[in-house]
mmCIF file of C-alpha atoms in Angstrom:
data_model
loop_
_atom_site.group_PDB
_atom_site.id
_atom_site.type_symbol
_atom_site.label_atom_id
_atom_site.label_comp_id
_atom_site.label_asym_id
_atom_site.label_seq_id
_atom_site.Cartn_x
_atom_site.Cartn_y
_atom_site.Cartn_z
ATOM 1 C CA UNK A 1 168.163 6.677 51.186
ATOM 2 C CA UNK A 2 165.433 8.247 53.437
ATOM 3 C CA UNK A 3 164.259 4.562 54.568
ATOM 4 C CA UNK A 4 167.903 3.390 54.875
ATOM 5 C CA UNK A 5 168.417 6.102 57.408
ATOM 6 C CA UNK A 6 165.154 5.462 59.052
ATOM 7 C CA UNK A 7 165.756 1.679 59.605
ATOM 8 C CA UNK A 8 169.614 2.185 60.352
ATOM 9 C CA UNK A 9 169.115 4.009 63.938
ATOM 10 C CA UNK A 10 166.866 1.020 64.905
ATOM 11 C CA UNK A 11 169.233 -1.170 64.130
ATOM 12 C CA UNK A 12 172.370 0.221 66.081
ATOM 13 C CA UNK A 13 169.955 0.427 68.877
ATOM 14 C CA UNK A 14 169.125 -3.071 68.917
ATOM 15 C CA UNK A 15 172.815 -4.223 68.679
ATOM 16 C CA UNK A 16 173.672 -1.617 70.980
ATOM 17 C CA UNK A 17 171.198 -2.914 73.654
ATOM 18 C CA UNK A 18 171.664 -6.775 73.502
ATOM 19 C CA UNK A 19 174.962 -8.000 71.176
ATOM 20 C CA UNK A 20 176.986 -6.654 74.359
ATOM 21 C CA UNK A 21 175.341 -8.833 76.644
ATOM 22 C CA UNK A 22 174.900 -11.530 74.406
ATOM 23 C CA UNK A 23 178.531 -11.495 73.791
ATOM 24 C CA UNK A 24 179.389 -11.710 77.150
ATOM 25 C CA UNK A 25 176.719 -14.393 78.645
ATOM 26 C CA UNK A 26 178.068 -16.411 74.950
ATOM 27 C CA UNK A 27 181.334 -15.872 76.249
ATOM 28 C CA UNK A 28 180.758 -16.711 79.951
ATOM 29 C CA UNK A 29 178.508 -20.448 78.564
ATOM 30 C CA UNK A 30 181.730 -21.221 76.207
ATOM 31 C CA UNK A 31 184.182 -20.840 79.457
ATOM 32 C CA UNK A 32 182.108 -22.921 81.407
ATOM 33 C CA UNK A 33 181.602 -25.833 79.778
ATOM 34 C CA UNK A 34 185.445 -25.443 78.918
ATOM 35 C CA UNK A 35 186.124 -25.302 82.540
ATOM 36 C CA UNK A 36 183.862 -28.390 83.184
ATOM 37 C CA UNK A 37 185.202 -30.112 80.048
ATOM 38 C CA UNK A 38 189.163 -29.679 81.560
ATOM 39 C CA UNK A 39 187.996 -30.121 85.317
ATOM 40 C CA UNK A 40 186.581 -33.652 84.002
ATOM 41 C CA UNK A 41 189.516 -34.497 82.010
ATOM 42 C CA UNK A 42 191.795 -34.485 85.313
ATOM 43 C CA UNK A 43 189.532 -36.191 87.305
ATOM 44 C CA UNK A 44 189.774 -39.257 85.089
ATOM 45 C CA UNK A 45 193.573 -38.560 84.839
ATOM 46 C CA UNK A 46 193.881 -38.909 88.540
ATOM 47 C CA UNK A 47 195.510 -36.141 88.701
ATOM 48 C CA UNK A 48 193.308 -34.102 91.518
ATOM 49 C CA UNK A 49 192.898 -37.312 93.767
ATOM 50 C CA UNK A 50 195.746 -35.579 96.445
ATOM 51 C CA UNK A 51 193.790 -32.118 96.345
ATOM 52 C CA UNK A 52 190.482 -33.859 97.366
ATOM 53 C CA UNK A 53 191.886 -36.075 99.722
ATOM 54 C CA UNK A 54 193.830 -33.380 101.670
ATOM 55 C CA UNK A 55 190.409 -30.775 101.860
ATOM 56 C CA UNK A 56 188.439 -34.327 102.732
ATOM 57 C CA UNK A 57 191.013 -35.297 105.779
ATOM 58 C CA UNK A 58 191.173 -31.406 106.939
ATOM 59 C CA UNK A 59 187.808 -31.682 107.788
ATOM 60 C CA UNK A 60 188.134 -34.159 110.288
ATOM 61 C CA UNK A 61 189.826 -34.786 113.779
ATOM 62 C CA UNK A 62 192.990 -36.422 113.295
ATOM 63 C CA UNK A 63 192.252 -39.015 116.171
ATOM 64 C CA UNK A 64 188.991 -39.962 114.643
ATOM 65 C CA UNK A 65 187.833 -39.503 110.754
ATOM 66 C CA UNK A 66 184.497 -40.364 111.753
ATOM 67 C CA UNK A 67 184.525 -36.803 113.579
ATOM 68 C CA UNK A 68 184.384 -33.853 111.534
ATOM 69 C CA UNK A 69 185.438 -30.959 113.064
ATOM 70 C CA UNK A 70 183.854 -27.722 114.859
ATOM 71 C CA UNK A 71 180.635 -28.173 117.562
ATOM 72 C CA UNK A 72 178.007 -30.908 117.104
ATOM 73 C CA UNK A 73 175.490 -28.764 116.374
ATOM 74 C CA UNK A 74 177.478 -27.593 113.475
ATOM 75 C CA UNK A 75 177.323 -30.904 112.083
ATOM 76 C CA UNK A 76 173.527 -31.017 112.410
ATOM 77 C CA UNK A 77 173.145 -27.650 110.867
ATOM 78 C CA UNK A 78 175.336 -29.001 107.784
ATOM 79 C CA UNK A 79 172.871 -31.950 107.627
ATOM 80 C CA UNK A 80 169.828 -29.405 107.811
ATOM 81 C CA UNK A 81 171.606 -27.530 104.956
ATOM 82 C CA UNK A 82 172.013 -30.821 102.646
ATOM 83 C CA UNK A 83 169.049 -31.472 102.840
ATOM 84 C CA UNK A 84 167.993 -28.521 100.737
ATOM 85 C CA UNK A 85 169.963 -29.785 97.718
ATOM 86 C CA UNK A 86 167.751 -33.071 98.185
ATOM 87 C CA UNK A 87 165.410 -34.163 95.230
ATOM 88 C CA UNK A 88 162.682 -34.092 97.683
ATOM 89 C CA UNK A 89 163.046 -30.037 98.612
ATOM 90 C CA UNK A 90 164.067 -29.443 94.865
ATOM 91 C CA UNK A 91 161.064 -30.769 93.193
ATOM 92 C CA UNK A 92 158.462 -29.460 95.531
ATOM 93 C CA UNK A 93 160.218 -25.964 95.253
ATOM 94 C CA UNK A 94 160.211 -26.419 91.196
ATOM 95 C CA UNK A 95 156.286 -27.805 91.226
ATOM 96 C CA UNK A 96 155.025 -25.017 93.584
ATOM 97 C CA UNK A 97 157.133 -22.098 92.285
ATOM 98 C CA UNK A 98 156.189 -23.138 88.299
ATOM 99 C CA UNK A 99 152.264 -23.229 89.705
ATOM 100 C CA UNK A 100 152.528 -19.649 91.162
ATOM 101 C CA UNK A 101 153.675 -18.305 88.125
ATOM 102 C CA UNK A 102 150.746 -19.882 86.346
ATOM 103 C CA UNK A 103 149.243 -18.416 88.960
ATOM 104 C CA UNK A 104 150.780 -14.910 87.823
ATOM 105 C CA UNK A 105 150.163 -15.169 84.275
ATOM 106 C CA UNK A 106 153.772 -15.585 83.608
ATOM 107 C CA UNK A 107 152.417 -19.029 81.380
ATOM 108 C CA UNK A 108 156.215 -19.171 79.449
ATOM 109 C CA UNK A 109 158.674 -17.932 82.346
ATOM 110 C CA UNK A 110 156.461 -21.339 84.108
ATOM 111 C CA UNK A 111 157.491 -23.538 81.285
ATOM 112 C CA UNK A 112 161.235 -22.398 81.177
ATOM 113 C CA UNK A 113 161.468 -23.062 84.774
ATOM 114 C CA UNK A 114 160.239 -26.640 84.653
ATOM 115 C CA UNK A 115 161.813 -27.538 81.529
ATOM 116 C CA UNK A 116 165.214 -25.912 82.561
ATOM 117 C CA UNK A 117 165.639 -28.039 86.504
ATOM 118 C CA UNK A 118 164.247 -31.408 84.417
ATOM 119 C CA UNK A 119 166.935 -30.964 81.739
ATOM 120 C CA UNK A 120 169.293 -30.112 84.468
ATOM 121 C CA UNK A 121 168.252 -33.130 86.276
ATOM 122 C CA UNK A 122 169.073 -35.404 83.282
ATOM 123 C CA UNK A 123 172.053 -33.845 82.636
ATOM 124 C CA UNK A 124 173.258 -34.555 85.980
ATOM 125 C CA UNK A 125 172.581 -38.386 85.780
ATOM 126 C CA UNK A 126 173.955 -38.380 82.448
ATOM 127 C CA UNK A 127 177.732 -36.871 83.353
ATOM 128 C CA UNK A 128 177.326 -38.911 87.108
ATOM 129 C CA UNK A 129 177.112 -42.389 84.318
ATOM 130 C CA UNK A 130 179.284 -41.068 81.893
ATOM 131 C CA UNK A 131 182.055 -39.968 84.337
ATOM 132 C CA UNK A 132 181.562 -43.310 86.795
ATOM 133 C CA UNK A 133 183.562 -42.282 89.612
ATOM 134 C CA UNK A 134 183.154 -43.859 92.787
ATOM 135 C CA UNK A 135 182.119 -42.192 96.268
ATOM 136 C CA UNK A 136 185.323 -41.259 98.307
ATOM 137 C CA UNK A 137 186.306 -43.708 101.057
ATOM 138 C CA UNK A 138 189.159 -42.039 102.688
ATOM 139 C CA UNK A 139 186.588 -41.092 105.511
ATOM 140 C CA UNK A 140 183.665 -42.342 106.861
ATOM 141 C CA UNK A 141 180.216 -40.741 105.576
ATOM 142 C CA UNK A 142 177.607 -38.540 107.316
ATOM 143 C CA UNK A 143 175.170 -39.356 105.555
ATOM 144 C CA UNK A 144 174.020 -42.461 103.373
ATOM 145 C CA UNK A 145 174.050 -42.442 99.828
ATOM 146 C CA UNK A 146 174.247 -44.709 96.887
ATOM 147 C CA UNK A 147 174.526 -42.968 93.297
ATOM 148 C CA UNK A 148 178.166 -42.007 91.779
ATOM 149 C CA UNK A 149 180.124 -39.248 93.014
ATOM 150 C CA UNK A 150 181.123 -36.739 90.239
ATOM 151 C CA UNK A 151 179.712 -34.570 89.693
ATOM 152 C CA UNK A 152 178.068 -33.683 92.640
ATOM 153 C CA UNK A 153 174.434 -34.228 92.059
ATOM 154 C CA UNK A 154 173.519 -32.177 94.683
ATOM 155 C CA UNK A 155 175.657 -28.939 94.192
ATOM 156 C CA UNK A 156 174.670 -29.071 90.719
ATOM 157 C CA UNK A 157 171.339 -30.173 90.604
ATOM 158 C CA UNK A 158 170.691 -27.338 93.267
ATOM 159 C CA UNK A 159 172.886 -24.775 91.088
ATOM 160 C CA UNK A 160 170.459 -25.468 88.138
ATOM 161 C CA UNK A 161 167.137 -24.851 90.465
ATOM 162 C CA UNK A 162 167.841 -22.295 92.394
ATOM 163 C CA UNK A 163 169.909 -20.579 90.395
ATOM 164 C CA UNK A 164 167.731 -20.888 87.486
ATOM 165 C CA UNK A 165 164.409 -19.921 89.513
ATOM 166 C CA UNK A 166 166.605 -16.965 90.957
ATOM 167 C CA UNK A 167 167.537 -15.563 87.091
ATOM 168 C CA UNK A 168 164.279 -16.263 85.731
ATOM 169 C CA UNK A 169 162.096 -15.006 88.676
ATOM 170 C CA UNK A 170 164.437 -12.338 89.064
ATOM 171 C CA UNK A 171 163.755 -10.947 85.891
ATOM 172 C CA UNK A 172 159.867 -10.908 86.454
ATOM 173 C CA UNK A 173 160.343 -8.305 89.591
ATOM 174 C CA UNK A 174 159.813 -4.451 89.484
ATOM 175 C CA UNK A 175 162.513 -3.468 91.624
ATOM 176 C CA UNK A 176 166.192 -3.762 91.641
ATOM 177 C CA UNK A 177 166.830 -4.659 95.014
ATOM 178 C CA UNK A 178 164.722 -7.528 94.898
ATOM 179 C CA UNK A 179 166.026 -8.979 91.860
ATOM 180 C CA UNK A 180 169.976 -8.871 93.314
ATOM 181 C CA UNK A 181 168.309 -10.667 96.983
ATOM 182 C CA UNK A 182 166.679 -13.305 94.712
ATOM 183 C CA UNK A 183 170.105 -13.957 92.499
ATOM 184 C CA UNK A 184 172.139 -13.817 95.576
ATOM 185 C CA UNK A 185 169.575 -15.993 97.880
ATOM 186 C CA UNK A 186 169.945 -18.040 94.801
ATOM 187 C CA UNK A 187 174.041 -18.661 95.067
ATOM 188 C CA UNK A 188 174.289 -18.712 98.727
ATOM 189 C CA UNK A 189 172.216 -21.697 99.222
ATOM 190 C CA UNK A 190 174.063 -23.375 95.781
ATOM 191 C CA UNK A 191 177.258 -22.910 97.282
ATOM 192 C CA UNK A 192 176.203 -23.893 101.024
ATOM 193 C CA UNK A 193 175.022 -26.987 99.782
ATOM 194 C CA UNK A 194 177.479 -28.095 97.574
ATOM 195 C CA UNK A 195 180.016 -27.024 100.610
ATOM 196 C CA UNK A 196 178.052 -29.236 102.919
ATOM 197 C CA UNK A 197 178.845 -32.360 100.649
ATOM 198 C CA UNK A 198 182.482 -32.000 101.518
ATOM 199 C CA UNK A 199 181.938 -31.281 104.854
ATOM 200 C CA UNK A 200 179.700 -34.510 105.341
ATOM 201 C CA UNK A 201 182.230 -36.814 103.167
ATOM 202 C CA UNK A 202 180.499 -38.070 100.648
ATOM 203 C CA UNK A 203 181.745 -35.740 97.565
ATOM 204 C CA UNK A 204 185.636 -35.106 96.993
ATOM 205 C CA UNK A 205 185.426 -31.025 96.358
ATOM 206 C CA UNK A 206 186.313 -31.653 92.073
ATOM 207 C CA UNK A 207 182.733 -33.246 92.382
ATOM 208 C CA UNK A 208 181.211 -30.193 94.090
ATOM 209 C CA UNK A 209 183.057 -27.918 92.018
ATOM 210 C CA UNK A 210 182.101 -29.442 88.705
ATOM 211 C CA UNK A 211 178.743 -29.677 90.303
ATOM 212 C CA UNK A 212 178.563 -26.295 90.478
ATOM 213 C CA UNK A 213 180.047 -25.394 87.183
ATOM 214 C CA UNK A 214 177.915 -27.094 85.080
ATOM 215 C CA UNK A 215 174.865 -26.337 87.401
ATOM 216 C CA UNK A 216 175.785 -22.801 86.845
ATOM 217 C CA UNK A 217 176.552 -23.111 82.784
ATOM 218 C CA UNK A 218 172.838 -24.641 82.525
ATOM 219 C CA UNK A 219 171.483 -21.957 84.383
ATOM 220 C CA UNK A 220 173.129 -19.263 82.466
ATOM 221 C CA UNK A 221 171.555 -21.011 79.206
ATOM 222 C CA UNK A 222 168.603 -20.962 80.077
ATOM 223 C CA UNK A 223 168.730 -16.839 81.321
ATOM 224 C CA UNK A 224 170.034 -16.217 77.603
ATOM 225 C CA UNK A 225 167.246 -18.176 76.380
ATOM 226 C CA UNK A 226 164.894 -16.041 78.604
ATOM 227 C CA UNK A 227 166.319 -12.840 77.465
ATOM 228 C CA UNK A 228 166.321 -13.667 74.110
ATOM 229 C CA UNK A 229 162.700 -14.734 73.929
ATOM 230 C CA UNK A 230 160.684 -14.405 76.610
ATOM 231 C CA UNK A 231 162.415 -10.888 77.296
ATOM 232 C CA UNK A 232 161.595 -10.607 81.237
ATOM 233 C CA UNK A 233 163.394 -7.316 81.606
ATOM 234 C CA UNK A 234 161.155 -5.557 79.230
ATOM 235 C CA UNK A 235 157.670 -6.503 80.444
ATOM 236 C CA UNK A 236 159.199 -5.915 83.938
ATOM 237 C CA UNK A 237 159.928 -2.138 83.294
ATOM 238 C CA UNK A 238 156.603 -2.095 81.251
ATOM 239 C CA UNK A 239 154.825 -2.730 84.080
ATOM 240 C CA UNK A 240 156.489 -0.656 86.390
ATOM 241 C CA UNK A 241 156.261 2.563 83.937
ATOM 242 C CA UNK A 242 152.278 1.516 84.068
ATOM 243 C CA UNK A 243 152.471 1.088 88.073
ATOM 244 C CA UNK A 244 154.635 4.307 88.214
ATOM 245 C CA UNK A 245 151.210 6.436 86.959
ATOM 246 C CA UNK A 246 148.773 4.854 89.383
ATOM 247 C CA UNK A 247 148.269 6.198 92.787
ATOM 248 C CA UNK A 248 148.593 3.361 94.507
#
C-alpha cells in the first residue's frame, strides 16, 4: 500500500504533464495527413481544377497573362522570395544549422534535424511521382522549372526545413520570446514561399496547399518525436534554473 501510494503521484504527474499534449499533437498528425489524404483525392478527381485556375488567372492582367499584377519590383521581390524555398538555400541552411548544433553539443537535436528535412525531401519526390500531375499551363511561367507540380515541392519541402529547424531549435532556447520569433520566422517564410509559387505560375494553389500540409504534418512528427525523446523543453529550463544562479 505505502509503495502503491508512493509510485501513484508520479504517475498522475507524468500523464498529467505530457498525455495532454500528446493527445493533441496525435490528434493534430491524424488530421493532417487526413486533410492531405482528401485534398489529394480531389485533385485526381478533377474536381479543384476551376478553383486553381480562377486564383492562377486573378493574378494576372487580363490583357496579358504573361503580366502578373502589382509593380515590377514586386515581381522581383517574389522571385527573391522563391528562391528561399530552393534546394540550394535549403540544404546549405540544413548543413550549416545541423554543424552549429554539433557545435553546441546538442549531438541528437543535430541528427533529428538532418534526418527530419532528408526524409521530408524524399517524401516530397515520392507524393510529386505518385500523384503525377502536370505543371499548370493556363499562364505563362516566371520562372523555369521541370519536375511535377503537386505537391508543391517548394512550399513543402520549405515547410519541413524551416519549420522543423524552427520547432526543434526552438525548443533548445532559454527564453520564451525567442522560441515564438523562431516558430513564427519559421511559418512566415513557409507560407511566403509557397504563396510566391502561385504568384509566379508554376503551382496551381491545391499544390501549395498540400505542400504545406504535409510539410507541416512531417514537421509536427518529428517535434513529437523530439519531445518524446530528446525532451528539449526540459534541458532548456535546466539550464536556465542553472543560468538563473550565476551572476552573469
Amino acid at each position: 500500500m505505502n509503495d502503491q501510494r508512493s509510485r501513484k503521484p508520479g504517475i498522475m504527474g507524468w500523464l498529467s504533464r505530457f498525455e495532454p499534449l500528446l493527445l493533441v499533437m496525435f490528434a493534430a498528425l491524424s488530421g493532417g495527413v487526413l486533410l492531405f489524404v482528401s485534398l489529394t483525392g480531389e485533385v485526381l478527381e478533377g474536381s479543384t481544377r476551376g478553383f486553381d485556375e480562377a486564383i492562377l488567372l486573378a493574378l494576372r492582367q487580363p490583357g496579358d497573362l504573361s503580366i502578373p499584377i502589382g509593380p515590377s519590383w514586386l515581381t522581383h521581390a517574389v522571385k527573391d522570395i522563391t528562391s528561399l524555398g530552393g534546394i540550394t538555400v535549403l540544404m546549405m541552411m540544413t548543413v550549416l544549422v545541423t554543424v552549429y548544433l554539433l557545435l553546441d553539443r546538442q549531438r541528437a537535436v543535430a541528427i533529428l534535424v538532418l534526418a527530419s528535412v532528408l526524409g521530408g525531401w524524399a517524401l516530397s519526390t515520392t507524393l510529386k511521382l505518385g500523384v503525377a500531375r502536370s505543371r499548370p499551363d493556363i499562364v505563362p511561367h516566371l520562372v523555369e522549372v521541370h519536375d511535377l507540380s503537386f505537391p508543391s515541392g517548394h512550399a513543402m519541402v520549405s515547410a519541413v526545413t524551416y519549420l522543423t529547424l524552427a520547432v526543434l531549435i526552438s525548443g533548445t532556447r532559454r527564453y520564451r520570446s525567442t522560441r515564438i520569433f523562431t516558430i513564427a520566422v519559421g511559418i512566415l517564410l513557409t507560407l511566403m514561399i509557397g504563396a510566391s509559387r502561385v504568384y509566379l505560375g508554376v503551382h496551381y494553389p491545391t499544390d501549395v496547399l498540400g505542400g504545406w500540409c504535409a510539410g507541416a504534418t512531417w514537421a509536427l512528427g518529428c517535434w513529437i518525436i523530439a519531445r518524446r525523446y530528446i525532451s528539449l523543453s526540459r534541458g532548456t529550463e535546466g539550464s536556465a534554473r542553472i543560468d538563473a544562479g550565476s551572476p552573469d
